[in-house]
Short mmCIF file of C-alpha atoms in Angstrom, two decimals:
data_model
loop_
_atom_site.label_atom_id
_atom_site.label_comp_id
_atom_site.label_asym_id
_atom_site.label_seq_id
_atom_site.Cartn_x
_atom_site.Cartn_y
_atom_site.Cartn_z
CA MET Z 1 23.31 -30.22 12.33
CA VAL Z 2 22.40 -33.68 10.98
CA VAL Z 3 19.58 -34.09 13.50
CA LYS Z 4 18.17 -30.66 12.59
CA MET Z 5 18.37 -31.27 8.86
CA LYS Z 6 16.43 -34.57 9.39
CA TYR Z 7 13.88 -32.55 11.36
CA LEU Z 8 13.59 -30.11 8.59
CA ALA Z 9 12.95 -32.75 6.13
CA LEU Z 10 10.11 -33.89 8.21
CA VAL Z 11 8.64 -30.51 8.88
CA PHE Z 12 8.72 -29.49 5.26
CA GLY Z 13 7.69 -32.88 3.88
CA LEU Z 14 4.13 -31.78 3.64
CA ILE Z 15 5.17 -28.62 1.80
CA SER Z 16 6.82 -30.86 -0.80
CA VAL Z 17 3.60 -32.74 -1.25
CA ILE Z 18 1.40 -29.74 -1.73
CA GLY Z 19 3.99 -27.45 -3.26
CA PHE Z 20 2.56 -27.77 -6.72
CA ALA Z 21 -1.00 -26.95 -5.79
CA GLN Z 22 -2.39 -24.03 -7.77
CA SER Z 23 -3.01 -20.89 -5.80
CA LYS Z 24 -6.29 -19.36 -5.20
CA LYS Z 25 -7.41 -17.04 -8.03
CA GLY Z 26 -6.97 -13.41 -7.62
CA ILE Z 27 -3.77 -13.50 -5.47
CA VAL Z 28 -1.56 -10.53 -6.49
CA PRO Z 29 1.71 -9.78 -4.73
CA LYS Z 30 1.76 -6.66 -2.52
CA ASN Z 31 4.35 -4.08 -3.11
CA TYR Z 32 6.07 -1.37 -0.85
CA VAL Z 33 8.37 1.57 -1.78
CA ALA Z 34 11.39 1.66 0.70
CA TYR Z 35 12.81 5.18 0.76
CA LYS Z 36 16.45 5.98 1.39
CA THR Z 37 17.28 7.60 4.68
CA THR Z 38 20.26 9.80 5.53
CA GLU Z 39 19.37 9.91 9.21
CA LYS Z 40 20.93 7.44 11.67
CA ILE Z 41 18.67 4.53 12.66
CA THR Z 42 19.31 3.16 16.12
CA ILE Z 43 18.35 -0.50 16.36
CA ASP Z 44 16.66 -0.49 19.75
CA GLY Z 45 13.27 -2.00 19.05
CA ASP Z 46 11.62 1.40 19.10
CA ASP Z 47 10.06 3.50 16.42
CA SER Z 48 11.25 6.78 17.85
CA ASP Z 49 13.88 7.56 15.13
CA ALA Z 50 12.60 10.45 13.14
CA SER Z 51 12.78 8.61 9.87
CA TRP Z 52 10.22 5.98 10.84
CA SER Z 53 7.58 8.65 11.55
CA LYS Z 54 7.98 9.90 7.97
CA VAL Z 55 7.11 6.56 6.20
CA ASP Z 56 3.88 4.66 5.97
CA TRP Z 57 2.95 1.32 7.51
CA SER Z 58 2.24 -1.49 5.15
CA GLU Z 59 -1.19 -2.85 4.86
CA PRO Z 60 -2.17 -5.07 7.81
CA PHE Z 61 -1.12 -8.72 7.38
CA ILE Z 62 -3.63 -11.29 6.20
CA ASP Z 63 -3.69 -15.11 6.62
CA ILE Z 64 -1.32 -17.03 4.35
CA GLU Z 65 -3.96 -18.15 1.97
CA GLY Z 66 -5.27 -14.51 1.63
CA VAL Z 67 -8.87 -15.31 2.73
CA GLU Z 68 -9.19 -14.45 6.43
CA LYS Z 69 -8.50 -11.41 8.57
CA PRO Z 70 -5.96 -12.39 11.42
CA LYS Z 71 -6.95 -12.21 15.09
CA TYR Z 72 -4.23 -9.68 15.79
CA ASN Z 73 -2.80 -6.94 13.80
CA THR Z 74 0.72 -6.96 12.23
CA GLN Z 75 2.25 -4.20 9.99
CA VAL Z 76 5.74 -3.33 8.89
CA LYS Z 77 7.76 -0.29 7.65
CA MET Z 78 10.91 -0.30 5.55
CA LEU Z 79 13.88 2.02 4.87
CA TRP Z 80 17.39 1.61 3.62
CA ASP Z 81 20.71 3.51 3.48
CA GLU Z 82 24.06 2.54 1.79
CA THR Z 83 24.78 0.03 4.53
CA ASN Z 84 21.54 -1.63 5.64
CA TYR Z 85 17.97 -2.69 4.92
CA TYR Z 86 15.84 -1.60 7.78
CA ILE Z 87 12.58 -3.40 8.85
CA LEU Z 88 10.21 -2.20 11.63
CA ALA Z 89 7.54 -4.65 12.53
CA LYS Z 90 4.61 -4.02 14.99
CA MET Z 91 2.59 -6.88 16.40
CA GLU Z 92 -0.54 -6.79 18.37
CA GLU Z 93 -0.40 -9.49 21.07
CA PRO Z 94 -2.20 -9.72 24.42
CA HIS Z 95 0.22 -12.48 25.61
CA VAL Z 96 3.76 -11.82 24.72
CA TRP Z 97 5.84 -14.96 25.37
CA ALA Z 98 8.98 -16.72 24.15
CA THR Z 99 11.21 -19.51 25.55
CA LEU Z 100 13.94 -20.18 22.90
CA LYS Z 101 17.12 -18.47 23.71
CA GLN Z 102 19.74 -20.28 21.51
CA ARG Z 103 20.53 -18.87 18.07
CA ASP Z 104 19.61 -21.07 15.13
CA THR Z 105 17.10 -23.24 17.03
CA ILE Z 106 13.69 -23.74 15.48
CA ILE Z 107 12.33 -20.35 16.35
CA PHE Z 108 8.87 -21.01 14.95
CA TYR Z 109 8.20 -23.23 17.90
CA ASN Z 110 7.58 -19.83 19.53
CA ASN Z 111 5.40 -16.97 18.28
CA ASP Z 112 7.90 -15.24 15.79
CA PHE Z 113 8.42 -12.68 13.02
CA GLU Z 114 9.95 -14.04 9.79
CA VAL Z 115 11.64 -12.29 6.78
CA PHE Z 116 12.10 -13.84 3.38
CA ILE Z 117 14.35 -12.34 0.68
CA ASP Z 118 15.18 -13.40 -2.86
CA PRO Z 119 17.38 -10.62 -4.28
CA ASP Z 120 17.35 -11.64 -7.99
CA GLY Z 121 13.83 -13.21 -8.07
CA ASP Z 122 14.85 -16.50 -9.71
CA THR Z 123 13.54 -18.54 -6.60
CA PHE Z 124 16.96 -19.98 -6.05
CA ASN Z 125 19.46 -18.89 -3.40
CA TYR Z 126 17.24 -17.11 -1.03
CA TYR Z 127 17.37 -16.17 2.66
CA GLU Z 128 15.13 -16.70 5.68
CA LEU Z 129 15.23 -14.91 9.09
CA GLU Z 130 13.11 -15.69 12.09
CA ILE Z 131 13.17 -13.80 15.37
CA ASN Z 132 11.10 -14.30 18.58
CA ALA Z 133 10.13 -11.88 21.32
CA LEU Z 134 13.40 -12.78 23.14
CA ASN Z 135 15.25 -11.46 20.12
CA THR Z 136 16.61 -14.89 19.42
CA ALA Z 137 17.39 -15.26 15.72
CA TRP Z 138 17.41 -18.17 13.25
CA ASP Z 139 18.96 -17.30 9.95
CA LEU Z 140 19.39 -19.69 7.02
CA PHE Z 141 20.18 -19.85 3.39
CA LEU Z 142 18.30 -22.07 0.93
CA THR Z 143 19.48 -23.13 -2.49
CA LYS Z 144 16.03 -23.97 -3.78
CA PRO Z 145 12.48 -24.10 -2.37
CA TYR Z 146 11.55 -27.25 -0.43
CA ARG Z 147 9.46 -28.54 -3.42
CA GLU Z 148 12.72 -29.38 -5.24
CA LYS Z 149 15.79 -31.30 -3.87
CA ASN Z 150 17.52 -28.41 -2.01
CA VAL Z 151 20.33 -27.66 0.37
CA VAL Z 152 19.49 -25.82 3.55
CA LEU Z 153 22.52 -24.05 5.10
CA ASN Z 154 21.30 -23.79 8.77
CA ASP Z 155 24.76 -22.69 9.84
CA TRP Z 156 24.81 -19.62 7.55
CA ASN Z 157 24.93 -16.47 9.51
CA ASN Z 158 23.76 -13.03 8.41
CA THR Z 159 27.05 -11.31 9.46
CA GLY Z 160 26.31 -7.85 10.82
CA LEU Z 161 22.68 -8.48 11.44
CA GLN Z 162 21.21 -6.15 14.12
CA SER Z 163 17.85 -6.64 15.76
CA ALA Z 164 16.09 -5.43 18.93
CA VAL Z 165 12.70 -6.07 20.58
CA LYS Z 166 10.61 -3.80 22.68
CA ILE Z 167 7.73 -5.28 24.59
CA GLN Z 168 4.51 -3.16 25.08
CA GLY Z 169 3.68 -4.98 28.35
CA THR Z 170 5.65 -7.71 30.12
CA LEU Z 171 7.32 -10.77 28.59
CA ASN Z 172 6.21 -14.29 29.83
CA ASN Z 173 3.75 -13.03 32.43
CA PRO Z 174 0.35 -14.75 32.23
CA ALA Z 175 -0.92 -12.45 35.01
CA ASP Z 176 -1.43 -9.43 32.82
CA THR Z 177 -2.52 -8.43 29.31
CA ASP Z 178 -0.02 -6.92 26.96
CA GLU Z 179 -0.40 -4.65 23.88
CA GLY Z 180 2.13 -6.47 21.72
CA TRP Z 181 5.83 -6.21 20.72
CA THR Z 182 7.83 -4.26 18.19
CA LEU Z 183 10.86 -5.56 16.34
CA GLU Z 184 13.50 -3.54 14.63
CA ILE Z 185 16.02 -5.15 12.15
CA ALA Z 186 18.97 -3.95 10.21
CA ILE Z 187 20.20 -6.38 7.47
CA PRO Z 188 23.59 -5.43 5.97
CA TRP Z 189 23.62 -5.45 2.16
CA ALA Z 190 26.97 -7.15 2.43
CA SER Z 191 25.18 -10.28 3.58
CA TYR Z 192 23.79 -10.70 0.09
CA GLN Z 193 26.87 -11.47 -1.90
CA LYS Z 194 27.08 -11.08 -5.67
CA SER Z 195 29.82 -11.81 -8.24
CA PHE Z 196 33.18 -10.19 -7.70
CA GLY Z 197 33.20 -6.43 -8.29
CA GLU Z 198 29.43 -6.14 -8.46
CA ASP Z 199 27.60 -3.78 -6.12
CA ASN Z 200 24.92 -5.48 -3.98
CA VAL Z 201 22.89 -2.38 -3.00
CA PRO Z 202 19.49 -2.41 -4.95
CA ARG Z 203 19.32 1.27 -5.88
CA ASP Z 204 16.13 1.89 -7.80
CA LYS Z 205 15.52 -1.79 -8.08
CA PHE Z 206 13.07 -4.23 -6.55
CA TRP Z 207 13.69 -7.39 -4.52
CA ARG Z 208 11.25 -10.22 -3.92
CA VAL Z 209 10.44 -10.06 -0.11
CA ASN Z 210 7.79 -11.48 2.17
CA PHE Z 211 7.12 -11.34 5.86
CA SER Z 212 5.37 -13.94 8.00
CA ARG Z 213 4.17 -13.89 11.60
CA VAL Z 214 3.73 -17.33 13.26
CA ASN Z 215 1.16 -17.26 16.18
CA TRP Z 216 0.35 -20.30 18.33
CA GLN Z 217 -2.63 -20.90 20.57
CA HIS Z 218 -1.41 -21.34 24.08
CA ASP Z 219 -2.15 -22.78 27.47
CA ILE Z 220 -0.76 -21.72 30.89
CA VAL Z 221 0.84 -24.70 32.67
CA ASN Z 222 2.40 -24.15 36.00
CA GLY Z 223 2.36 -20.35 35.50
CA LYS Z 224 4.06 -20.54 32.09
CA TYR Z 225 3.07 -20.37 28.55
CA GLU Z 226 3.05 -23.42 26.37
CA ARG Z 227 1.75 -24.25 22.87
CA LYS Z 228 -1.78 -25.63 23.20
CA LYS Z 229 -2.48 -29.32 22.52
CA ASP Z 230 -5.56 -31.21 21.37
CA ALA Z 231 -7.18 -34.07 23.25
CA SER Z 232 -4.72 -36.54 21.84
CA GLY Z 233 -1.68 -34.48 22.93
CA LYS Z 234 -0.73 -33.11 19.64
CA TYR Z 235 0.08 -29.50 19.20
CA LEU Z 236 -2.60 -27.43 17.56
CA PRO Z 237 -1.53 -25.92 14.17
CA GLU Z 238 0.01 -22.56 14.18
CA TYR Z 239 -1.57 -19.49 12.45
CA ASN Z 240 0.38 -18.00 9.64
CA TRP Z 241 -0.18 -14.32 8.98
CA VAL Z 242 1.76 -12.69 6.17
CA TRP Z 243 2.24 -9.42 4.33
CA SER Z 244 1.70 -10.73 0.85
CA PRO Z 245 -0.59 -13.65 0.69
CA GLN Z 246 0.76 -16.93 -0.82
CA GLY Z 247 -2.68 -18.52 -1.80
CA VAL Z 248 -1.49 -21.84 -0.20
CA ILE Z 249 -0.15 -22.75 3.20
CA ASN Z 250 3.49 -22.61 2.12
CA MET Z 251 5.96 -19.61 2.52
CA HIS Z 252 8.48 -21.33 0.31
CA GLU Z 253 7.14 -20.37 -3.01
CA PRO Z 254 9.27 -17.28 -3.64
CA GLU Z 255 7.60 -16.45 -6.98
CA LYS Z 256 4.61 -15.30 -4.95
CA TRP Z 257 6.43 -13.00 -2.56
CA GLY Z 258 5.90 -9.23 -2.57
CA TYR Z 259 7.92 -6.54 -4.25
CA VAL Z 260 10.07 -4.09 -2.37
CA TYR Z 261 11.30 -1.22 -4.45
CA PHE Z 262 14.31 0.54 -3.08
CA THR Z 263 14.07 4.12 -4.34
CA SER Z 264 17.09 6.36 -4.29
CA GLN Z 265 14.67 9.17 -3.47
CA GLU Z 266 14.87 10.20 0.20
CA ILE Z 267 12.02 10.37 2.61
CA GLY Z 268 9.64 13.11 1.85
CA ASN Z 269 9.47 12.39 -1.96
CA LYS Z 270 6.52 10.57 -3.43
CA VAL Z 271 7.45 7.55 -5.48
CA SER Z 272 5.06 5.01 -6.93
CA PHE Z 273 5.90 1.52 -8.02
CA ILE Z 274 3.89 -0.52 -10.50
CA ILE Z 275 4.75 -4.10 -10.92
CA PRO Z 276 6.25 -4.51 -14.39
CA GLN Z 277 4.32 -6.41 -17.10
CA ASP Z 278 7.36 -8.66 -17.48
CA GLU Z 279 6.78 -9.88 -13.91
CA LYS Z 280 3.29 -10.92 -14.87
CA ILE Z 281 4.79 -13.09 -17.56
CA LYS Z 282 6.85 -14.75 -14.98
CA TRP Z 283 3.74 -15.52 -12.99
CA GLU Z 284 2.23 -17.23 -16.06
CA LEU Z 285 5.42 -19.36 -16.54
CA PHE Z 286 5.26 -20.52 -12.91
CA GLN Z 287 1.68 -21.59 -13.49
CA LEU Z 288 2.89 -23.71 -16.39
CA TYR Z 289 5.70 -25.10 -14.20
CA ARG Z 290 3.06 -26.25 -11.64
CA ALA Z 291 0.90 -27.67 -14.40
CA GLN Z 292 3.84 -29.59 -15.77
CA LYS Z 293 4.63 -31.06 -12.35
CA GLN Z 294 0.97 -32.05 -12.01
CA TYR Z 295 1.04 -33.54 -15.45
CA LEU Z 296 3.98 -35.71 -14.45
CA ALA Z 297 2.27 -36.88 -11.27
CA LYS Z 298 -0.78 -37.95 -13.13
CA ASN Z 299 0.69 -39.40 -16.34
CA LYS Z 300 4.23 -40.51 -15.21
CA LYS Z 301 5.83 -38.46 -17.94
CA TRP Z 302 6.30 -34.82 -18.93
CA ALA Z 303 3.92 -32.99 -21.30
CA VAL Z 304 5.49 -32.24 -24.67
CA THR Z 305 3.13 -29.37 -25.79
CA ILE Z 306 1.75 -26.32 -24.02
CA ASN Z 307 -1.72 -27.45 -25.07
CA GLN Z 308 -1.37 -30.45 -22.70
CA LEU Z 309 -0.84 -28.01 -19.76
CA THR Z 310 -3.47 -25.42 -20.56
CA LYS Z 311 -6.31 -25.01 -23.15
CA SER Z 312 -6.64 -21.33 -22.34
CA GLU Z 313 -5.06 -18.43 -24.22
CA ILE Z 314 -2.36 -16.91 -22.15
CA LYS Z 315 -2.62 -13.06 -21.83
CA VAL Z 316 -0.81 -10.35 -19.97
CA GLY Z 317 -2.67 -7.21 -20.21
CA THR Z 318 -3.94 -7.11 -23.91
CA ASN Z 319 -0.96 -9.07 -25.14
CA VAL Z 320 -1.19 -12.75 -25.89
CA ILE Z 321 2.01 -14.57 -25.00
CA THR Z 322 3.01 -17.84 -26.71
CA PRO Z 323 5.30 -19.94 -24.65
CA LYS Z 324 7.43 -22.57 -26.26
CA LEU Z 325 7.93 -25.97 -24.46
CA GLU Z 326 11.22 -27.92 -25.23
CA ASN Z 327 11.85 -31.35 -23.77
CA HIS Z 328 15.38 -32.67 -23.29
CA SER Z 329 17.20 -35.59 -21.71
CA PHE Z 330 17.32 -33.83 -18.33
CA GLY Z 331 13.72 -32.47 -18.27
CA TRP Z 332 12.38 -29.46 -20.04
CA ASN Z 333 12.40 -25.68 -20.56
CA ILE Z 334 9.43 -23.37 -21.19
CA SER Z 335 10.46 -20.06 -22.87
CA VAL Z 336 8.75 -16.97 -24.04
CA LYS Z 337 9.84 -13.68 -25.55
CA SER Z 338 8.33 -10.66 -23.82
CA PRO Z 339 6.26 -8.35 -25.98
CA PHE Z 340 7.10 -5.52 -23.61
CA SER Z 341 10.94 -5.64 -23.17
CA SER Z 342 12.00 -8.21 -25.88
CA LYS Z 343 13.74 -10.20 -23.19
CA THR Z 344 13.55 -14.02 -23.18
CA PHE Z 345 12.23 -15.66 -20.04
CA ILE Z 346 12.86 -19.42 -19.38
CA ILE Z 347 11.66 -21.55 -16.61
CA LYS Z 348 13.18 -25.02 -16.09
CA GLU Z 349 11.99 -28.32 -14.80
CA ASP Z 350 13.44 -27.52 -11.33
CA GLY Z 351 11.61 -24.23 -11.14
CA GLN Z 352 14.62 -22.02 -11.69
CA PHE Z 353 13.82 -18.84 -13.63
CA ILE Z 354 16.34 -17.45 -16.07
CA GLU Z 355 16.23 -14.11 -17.84
CA LYS Z 356 18.13 -13.42 -21.15
#
């Protein structure tokens, strides 16, 4: 545990450094309507359950920055019932390989599929799941993104998790060419605990969710797949292909994840979801959060006025919003009252988002 946490600190050290970089312009989170199913879903890695044939695939994944089409296609489908959140991922891959067999090892050392979930959208207390083609899982709970001083509970287990892999080809066989692999997952709602007596099933609500696929270039050494190295013996960087682009090479910016709306309508109905205007106010607050962090790095002190962070008028739709910056002994708050819902939104110096 101690060794692994030290490793994680090193792995994500770069993320901490670049975590406050502004995203590329024009990045808008994806959204998906997950329908309720009353039919049994058998977790076997296959898409043969009738319910899967009745819902649409997501748009194909794109690279994490949102600028390039990946070499291989990846798409997902989603469903839910009163017990589980179901995910079906289909990955094109001519060389399906995996070596890691022990749960909670560093699965992204292999090609893998990853799930990120922030139920309440405040960027704190979120969940990550990684699974390789051997169906080996790494599930963890994070108190905050790596850009802030956080705690990573690597020994947290998603109790009741079900997953299965089906290979379209042969696993770990360099002598042939495969089509790819399919991963089917059932995540129990009970894994996502809320306060005592509060229901944790998001009926007609949205969660912030994203999916990532890590894909490595490989070599074949003594008849086995290995991650490819450069001339100096260092591993070449992995590809990161995602459902909803992040704008930066960092999955741990939950405010940029996609929106999954869990409609109580059953399969066969047509439900549309439009990202609420209040969510776009939150995006603007996170831009100010990043600007405040950059201001501190440059000036060795926090800004005390919004004008020090941006000279531009802040608009959501046709509405001008006027954030208020308050400094205090522990840091600062930026708050704004929504013209759409009259709710007050606050972002703190550690990036936590609060809604009142």
